[in-house]
Amino acid sequence: LSPEELRQRVIDDFLAEYTPEEIADDMIELVALGLVEPGFDLMAFYTDLLSEQIAGFYDQETGEMYVVKGEGFFGLERLTYSHEYTHVLQDQTYDIEDGLNFNDDACDLDSERCAAIQSLIEGDASLVELNWFYEHSTASDQEQIMEFYESYSGLILESAPPYIQKDFVFPYNFGLTFVQTLFDEGGWEAVDAAYRNVPVSTEQILHPERYPDDTPIPVELPDLLPVLGDGWRELDRNVMGEWYTYLILGYGINPAA
């Protein structure tokens, strides 16, 4: 794909899974919680962010990897593919959507569990990426990668509300720590075992010592519509764990609120 084709692919895929009505409902929720300013263009932000500085990606729905034309295949691209090819292997081995039950329908019911599984997936790929860099990259690869990061500026992410900034990198940063802990305790066999007994909460990701025994306690939310009466509708119903509680309390647009 050319950079332009990539951007259009991101837009098409995003809109196929995330309708304007859903975006509007999310904005009501985020504004009510004080996490974004009214009028923030959530759709434009995500479109720009997801198409910023991408050298390639893996599409788990089609089982295909994509290369961005004109980028070459040097240190940065080799680093990127060590990460993305791990996703190919994860999918072939464990079936991400059906085997791990990491799909839109499941996440609509329990986004907390999905955040934990995404952290396992991205943490695993990030650890492989680091291992490739330290064990297999050439001096030329390392020089090119360092030059890129010295000049890199993720302007789109840096311009985002703090809540979104923190949440976007959660599965990579905390996922890496989680998987590194598994690896330190039992090597790749321990990481593989986590796919057969996936983490189920962000608490387990944030505190690897609580995996796998400390599982969430279900909380039942009553139907409030009969109490509220006409003119109300339920925007969303899902599971919120430690990470999102932390974000709401600590990373609103007004830190003093």
mmCIF file of C-alpha atoms in Angstrom:
data_model
loop_
_atom_site.group_PDB
_atom_site.id
_atom_site.type_symbol
_atom_site.label_atom_id
_atom_site.label_comp_id
_atom_site.label_asym_id
_atom_site.label_seq_id
_atom_site.Cartn_x
_atom_site.Cartn_y
_atom_site.Cartn_z
ATOM 1 C CA LEU A 1 0.000 0.000 0.000
ATOM 2 C CA SER A 2 1.103 3.558 -0.655
ATOM 3 C CA PRO A 3 0.901 5.953 2.331
ATOM 4 C CA GLU A 4 -2.321 7.350 0.826
ATOM 5 C CA GLU A 5 -3.793 3.868 0.354
ATOM 6 C CA LEU A 6 -2.835 3.019 3.911
ATOM 7 C CA ARG A 7 -4.632 6.071 5.285
ATOM 8 C CA GLN A 8 -7.771 5.197 3.295
ATOM 9 C CA ARG A 9 -7.552 1.583 4.487
ATOM 10 C CA VAL A 10 -7.387 2.808 8.093
ATOM 11 C CA ILE A 11 -10.416 5.059 7.543
ATOM 12 C CA ASP A 12 -12.434 2.290 5.853
ATOM 13 C CA ASP A 13 -11.588 -0.338 8.485
ATOM 14 C CA PHE A 14 -12.209 2.079 11.337
ATOM 15 C CA LEU A 15 -15.580 3.232 10.041
ATOM 16 C CA ALA A 16 -16.634 -0.357 9.363
ATOM 17 C CA GLU A 17 -16.216 -1.128 13.075
ATOM 18 C CA TYR A 18 -16.940 2.281 14.600
ATOM 19 C CA THR A 19 -20.035 4.086 13.335
ATOM 20 C CA PRO A 20 -20.650 7.847 13.578
ATOM 21 C CA GLU A 21 -23.447 7.077 16.058
ATOM 22 C CA GLU A 22 -21.062 5.131 18.278
ATOM 23 C CA ILE A 23 -18.509 7.932 18.073
ATOM 24 C CA ALA A 24 -21.169 10.460 19.108
ATOM 25 C CA ASP A 25 -22.179 8.297 22.079
ATOM 26 C CA ASP A 26 -18.551 7.886 23.138
ATOM 27 C CA MET A 27 -18.085 11.645 22.989
ATOM 28 C CA ILE A 28 -21.087 12.157 25.313
ATOM 29 C CA GLU A 29 -19.532 9.692 27.750
ATOM 30 C CA LEU A 30 -15.986 11.109 27.562
ATOM 31 C CA VAL A 31 -17.160 14.699 27.935
ATOM 32 C CA ALA A 32 -19.432 13.797 30.868
ATOM 33 C CA LEU A 33 -16.480 12.161 32.638
ATOM 34 C CA GLY A 34 -14.285 15.190 31.958
ATOM 35 C CA LEU A 35 -11.820 13.278 29.792
ATOM 36 C CA VAL A 36 -12.072 15.298 26.552
ATOM 37 C CA GLU A 37 -13.198 18.812 25.682
ATOM 38 C CA PRO A 38 -16.609 19.251 24.029
ATOM 39 C CA GLY A 39 -16.139 19.467 20.275
ATOM 40 C CA PHE A 40 -13.048 17.250 20.180
ATOM 41 C CA ASP A 41 -13.001 15.480 16.795
ATOM 42 C CA LEU A 42 -12.547 11.882 17.937
ATOM 43 C CA MET A 43 -12.902 10.343 14.480
ATOM 44 C CA ALA A 44 -10.335 12.635 12.853
ATOM 45 C CA PHE A 45 -7.940 12.095 15.740
ATOM 46 C CA TYR A 46 -8.033 8.306 15.526
ATOM 47 C CA THR A 47 -7.738 8.359 11.738
ATOM 48 C CA ASP A 48 -4.651 10.581 11.903
ATOM 49 C CA LEU A 49 -3.118 8.645 14.771
ATOM 50 C CA LEU A 50 -3.549 5.203 13.231
ATOM 51 C CA SER A 51 -2.009 6.298 9.927
ATOM 52 C CA GLU A 52 0.931 8.191 11.464
ATOM 53 C CA GLN A 53 4.396 6.709 10.934
ATOM 54 C CA ILE A 54 3.263 3.183 10.033
ATOM 55 C CA ALA A 55 5.767 1.010 8.170
ATOM 56 C CA GLY A 56 3.423 -1.983 7.970
ATOM 57 C CA PHE A 57 0.731 -3.875 9.843
ATOM 58 C CA TYR A 58 -0.990 -7.228 10.234
ATOM 59 C CA ASP A 59 -4.722 -7.593 9.579
ATOM 60 C CA GLN A 60 -6.002 -10.465 11.719
ATOM 61 C CA GLU A 61 -9.352 -10.534 9.900
ATOM 62 C CA THR A 62 -7.746 -11.252 6.524
ATOM 63 C CA GLY A 63 -4.579 -12.936 7.815
ATOM 64 C CA GLU A 64 -2.444 -10.614 5.679
ATOM 65 C CA MET A 65 0.576 -8.427 6.343
ATOM 66 C CA TYR A 66 0.907 -5.120 4.524
ATOM 67 C CA VAL A 67 3.983 -3.181 3.494
ATOM 68 C CA VAL A 68 3.968 0.575 2.986
ATOM 69 C CA LYS A 69 5.454 1.259 -0.436
ATOM 70 C CA GLY A 70 8.422 3.593 -0.649
ATOM 71 C CA GLU A 71 9.537 3.009 2.929
ATOM 72 C CA GLY A 72 12.305 0.565 2.013
ATOM 73 C CA PHE A 73 13.271 -2.323 4.265
ATOM 74 C CA PHE A 74 15.977 -1.066 6.573
ATOM 75 C CA GLY A 75 16.515 -1.028 10.328
ATOM 76 C CA LEU A 76 13.200 0.536 11.326
ATOM 77 C CA GLU A 77 11.188 -1.641 8.955
ATOM 78 C CA ARG A 78 12.999 -4.780 10.144
ATOM 79 C CA LEU A 79 12.250 -3.805 13.742
ATOM 80 C CA THR A 80 8.585 -3.215 12.855
ATOM 81 C CA TYR A 81 8.288 -6.579 11.141
ATOM 82 C CA SER A 82 9.805 -8.458 14.053
ATOM 83 C CA HIS A 83 6.793 -7.115 15.981
ATOM 84 C CA GLU A 84 4.126 -7.583 13.308
ATOM 85 C CA TYR A 85 5.277 -11.050 12.274
ATOM 86 C CA THR A 86 4.831 -12.085 15.903
ATOM 87 C CA HIS A 87 1.149 -11.199 15.492
ATOM 88 C CA VAL A 88 0.997 -13.508 12.474
ATOM 89 C CA LEU A 89 2.415 -16.364 14.564
ATOM 90 C CA GLN A 90 0.086 -15.593 17.484
ATOM 91 C CA ASP A 91 -2.903 -15.748 15.184
ATOM 92 C CA GLN A 92 -1.799 -18.937 13.428
ATOM 93 C CA THR A 93 -1.104 -20.648 16.755
ATOM 94 C CA TYR A 94 -3.922 -19.407 18.987
ATOM 95 C CA ASP A 95 -6.540 -17.861 16.638
ATOM 96 C CA ILE A 96 -6.802 -14.360 18.091
ATOM 97 C CA GLU A 97 -10.443 -13.673 17.214
ATOM 98 C CA ASP A 98 -12.082 -17.024 17.968
ATOM 99 C CA GLY A 99 -9.543 -18.974 19.981
ATOM 100 C CA LEU A 100 -8.750 -16.126 22.393
ATOM 101 C CA ASN A 101 -12.238 -14.625 21.975
ATOM 102 C CA PHE A 102 -10.643 -11.264 21.217
ATOM 103 C CA ASN A 103 -13.193 -9.783 18.829
ATOM 104 C CA ASP A 104 -15.672 -6.911 18.593
ATOM 105 C CA ASP A 105 -18.637 -8.809 20.044
ATOM 106 C CA ALA A 106 -16.697 -10.063 23.057
ATOM 107 C CA CYS A 107 -15.117 -6.659 23.693
ATOM 108 C CA ASP A 108 -18.516 -4.956 23.563
ATOM 109 C CA LEU A 109 -19.495 -7.122 26.532
ATOM 110 C CA ASP A 110 -16.227 -7.020 28.501
ATOM 111 C CA SER A 111 -13.699 -4.399 27.422
ATOM 112 C CA GLU A 112 -11.687 -5.041 30.606
ATOM 113 C CA ARG A 113 -10.914 -8.604 29.564
ATOM 114 C CA CYS A 114 -10.084 -7.416 26.048
ATOM 115 C CA ALA A 115 -7.674 -4.782 27.382
ATOM 116 C CA ALA A 116 -5.875 -7.542 29.277
ATOM 117 C CA ILE A 117 -5.685 -9.851 26.251
ATOM 118 C CA GLN A 118 -4.501 -7.003 24.019
ATOM 119 C CA SER A 119 -1.760 -6.317 26.562
ATOM 120 C CA LEU A 120 -0.633 -9.948 26.358
ATOM 121 C CA ILE A 121 -0.634 -9.823 22.553
ATOM 122 C CA GLU A 122 1.215 -6.508 22.257
ATOM 123 C CA GLY A 123 3.524 -7.202 25.186
ATOM 124 C CA ASP A 124 4.592 -10.477 23.602
ATOM 125 C CA ALA A 125 5.267 -8.802 20.251
ATOM 126 C CA SER A 126 7.145 -5.965 21.973
ATOM 127 C CA LEU A 127 9.390 -8.432 23.813
ATOM 128 C CA VAL A 128 10.171 -10.224 20.551
ATOM 129 C CA GLU A 129 10.919 -6.820 19.000
ATOM 130 C CA LEU A 130 13.399 -6.018 21.777
ATOM 131 C CA ASN A 131 14.993 -9.447 21.517
ATOM 132 C CA TRP A 132 15.412 -8.999 17.780
ATOM 133 C CA PHE A 133 17.043 -5.606 18.331
ATOM 134 C CA TYR A 134 19.533 -6.848 20.938
ATOM 135 C CA GLU A 135 20.290 -10.265 19.460
ATOM 136 C CA HIS A 136 19.846 -10.056 15.677
ATOM 137 C CA SER A 137 19.998 -6.462 14.433
ATOM 138 C CA THR A 138 23.116 -5.278 12.649
ATOM 139 C CA ALA A 139 25.138 -2.200 13.529
ATOM 140 C CA SER A 140 23.556 -0.520 10.508
ATOM 141 C CA ASP A 141 20.064 -1.463 11.707
ATOM 142 C CA GLN A 142 20.773 -0.007 15.131
ATOM 143 C CA GLU A 143 22.148 3.229 13.707
ATOM 144 C CA GLN A 144 19.107 3.711 11.467
ATOM 145 C CA ILE A 145 16.685 2.971 14.316
ATOM 146 C CA MET A 146 18.413 5.356 16.701
ATOM 147 C CA GLU A 147 18.471 8.099 14.051
ATOM 148 C CA PHE A 148 14.739 7.665 13.542
ATOM 149 C CA TYR A 149 13.845 7.899 17.220
ATOM 150 C CA GLU A 150 16.147 10.869 17.784
ATOM 151 C CA SER A 151 14.202 12.831 15.173
ATOM 152 C CA TYR A 152 10.766 11.248 15.674
ATOM 153 C CA SER A 153 7.905 13.389 16.880
ATOM 154 C CA GLY A 154 4.521 11.740 17.324
ATOM 155 C CA LEU A 155 2.655 15.011 16.891
ATOM 156 C CA ILE A 156 -0.805 13.453 16.714
ATOM 157 C CA LEU A 157 -0.453 11.437 19.915
ATOM 158 C CA GLU A 158 1.239 14.330 21.700
ATOM 159 C CA SER A 159 -1.727 16.566 20.856
ATOM 160 C CA ALA A 160 -4.263 14.116 22.310
ATOM 161 C CA PRO A 161 -6.021 14.537 25.659
ATOM 162 C CA PRO A 162 -3.970 12.913 28.475
ATOM 163 C CA TYR A 163 -6.537 10.130 28.933
ATOM 164 C CA ILE A 164 -6.169 9.009 25.308
ATOM 165 C CA GLN A 165 -2.369 9.339 25.337
ATOM 166 C CA LYS A 166 -2.041 7.043 28.338
ATOM 167 C CA ASP A 167 -4.628 4.532 27.154
ATOM 168 C CA PHE A 168 -3.140 4.209 23.665
ATOM 169 C CA VAL A 169 0.269 3.040 24.931
ATOM 170 C CA PHE A 170 -1.061 0.910 27.829
ATOM 171 C CA PRO A 171 -0.996 -2.486 26.039
ATOM 172 C CA TYR A 172 2.550 -1.842 24.799
ATOM 173 C CA ASN A 173 4.139 -0.441 27.963
ATOM 174 C CA PHE A 174 2.380 -2.408 30.677
ATOM 175 C CA GLY A 175 1.884 -5.401 28.395
ATOM 176 C CA LEU A 176 5.648 -5.596 27.892
ATOM 177 C CA THR A 177 6.234 -5.510 31.652
ATOM 178 C CA PHE A 178 3.628 -8.239 32.151
ATOM 179 C CA VAL A 179 5.099 -10.529 29.484
ATOM 180 C CA GLN A 180 8.668 -9.808 30.603
ATOM 181 C CA THR A 181 7.670 -10.963 34.096
ATOM 182 C CA LEU A 182 6.296 -14.225 32.673
ATOM 183 C CA PHE A 183 9.434 -14.677 30.580
ATOM 184 C CA ASP A 184 11.758 -14.039 33.526
ATOM 185 C CA GLU A 185 9.920 -16.668 35.553
ATOM 186 C CA GLY A 186 9.593 -19.392 32.929
ATOM 187 C CA GLY A 187 10.904 -18.343 29.510
ATOM 188 C CA TRP A 188 8.837 -18.560 26.338
ATOM 189 C CA GLU A 189 6.989 -21.604 27.699
ATOM 190 C CA ALA A 190 5.481 -19.367 30.397
ATOM 191 C CA VAL A 191 4.476 -16.803 27.764
ATOM 192 C CA ASP A 192 2.874 -19.552 25.649
ATOM 193 C CA ALA A 193 1.018 -20.831 28.700
ATOM 194 C CA ALA A 194 -0.590 -17.398 29.153
ATOM 195 C CA TYR A 195 -2.371 -17.833 25.812
ATOM 196 C CA ARG A 196 -3.983 -20.976 27.189
ATOM 197 C CA ASN A 197 -5.022 -19.134 30.359
ATOM 198 C CA VAL A 198 -5.340 -15.513 29.264
ATOM 199 C CA PRO A 199 -5.244 -12.592 31.713
ATOM 200 C CA VAL A 200 -8.743 -11.286 32.385
ATOM 201 C CA SER A 201 -8.256 -7.856 33.965
ATOM 202 C CA THR A 202 -6.069 -4.772 33.746
ATOM 203 C CA GLU A 203 -5.313 -5.364 37.424
ATOM 204 C CA GLN A 204 -3.470 -8.547 36.433
ATOM 205 C CA ILE A 205 -1.540 -6.637 33.771
ATOM 206 C CA LEU A 206 -0.587 -3.830 36.166
ATOM 207 C CA HIS A 207 0.316 -6.326 38.917
ATOM 208 C CA PRO A 208 1.675 -9.491 37.258
ATOM 209 C CA GLU A 209 1.964 -11.186 40.648
ATOM 210 C CA ARG A 210 -1.862 -11.244 40.752
ATOM 211 C CA TYR A 211 -2.058 -13.315 37.570
ATOM 212 C CA PRO A 212 -3.763 -15.753 37.219
ATOM 213 C CA ASP A 213 -5.371 -16.257 40.639
ATOM 214 C CA ASP A 214 -6.782 -12.793 41.441
ATOM 215 C CA THR A 215 -9.822 -12.664 39.147
ATOM 216 C CA PRO A 216 -12.478 -9.922 38.960
ATOM 217 C CA ILE A 217 -15.615 -10.030 41.072
ATOM 218 C CA PRO A 218 -18.668 -9.449 38.811
ATOM 219 C CA VAL A 219 -20.774 -6.420 39.708
ATOM 220 C CA GLU A 220 -24.360 -6.376 38.481
ATOM 221 C CA LEU A 221 -25.712 -3.045 37.290
ATOM 222 C CA PRO A 222 -29.502 -2.705 37.508
ATOM 223 C CA ASP A 223 -31.618 -1.406 34.644
ATOM 224 C CA LEU A 224 -32.030 2.295 35.481
ATOM 225 C CA LEU A 225 -34.295 3.251 32.578
ATOM 226 C CA PRO A 226 -37.572 2.485 34.422
ATOM 227 C CA VAL A 227 -36.407 4.760 37.242
ATOM 228 C CA LEU A 228 -35.227 7.593 34.998
ATOM 229 C CA GLY A 229 -38.332 7.598 32.824
ATOM 230 C CA ASP A 230 -38.891 8.882 29.305
ATOM 231 C CA GLY A 231 -36.207 10.761 27.396
ATOM 232 C CA TRP A 232 -33.303 8.645 28.624
ATOM 233 C CA ARG A 233 -31.380 5.857 26.916
ATOM 234 C CA GLU A 234 -28.444 3.721 27.969
ATOM 235 C CA LEU A 235 -25.319 4.642 25.985
ATOM 236 C CA ASP A 236 -23.077 1.837 27.137
ATOM 237 C CA ARG A 237 -22.805 -1.062 29.561
ATOM 238 C CA ASN A 238 -19.447 -2.679 30.142
ATOM 239 C CA VAL A 239 -16.771 -3.611 32.680
ATOM 240 C CA MET A 240 -14.354 -1.071 34.167
ATOM 241 C CA GLY A 241 -11.291 -2.221 36.081
ATOM 242 C CA GLU A 242 -8.229 -0.748 37.729
ATOM 243 C CA TRP A 243 -6.631 0.902 34.692
ATOM 244 C CA TYR A 244 -9.680 2.853 33.556
ATOM 245 C CA THR A 245 -10.572 3.843 37.116
ATOM 246 C CA TYR A 246 -7.031 5.192 37.433
ATOM 247 C CA LEU A 247 -7.284 7.106 34.149
ATOM 248 C CA ILE A 248 -10.614 8.688 35.032
ATOM 249 C CA LEU A 249 -9.355 9.823 38.428
ATOM 250 C CA GLY A 250 -5.910 10.923 37.319
ATOM 251 C CA TYR A 251 -5.973 12.066 33.701
ATOM 252 C CA GLY A 252 -8.982 14.257 33.056
ATOM 253 C CA ILE A 253 -8.647 17.441 31.022
ATOM 254 C CA ASN A 254 -8.835 19.456 34.244
ATOM 255 C CA PRO A 255 -6.396 17.918 36.771
ATOM 256 C CA ALA A 256 -7.868 20.055 39.560
ATOM 257 C CA ALA A 257 -11.405 18.701 39.056
#
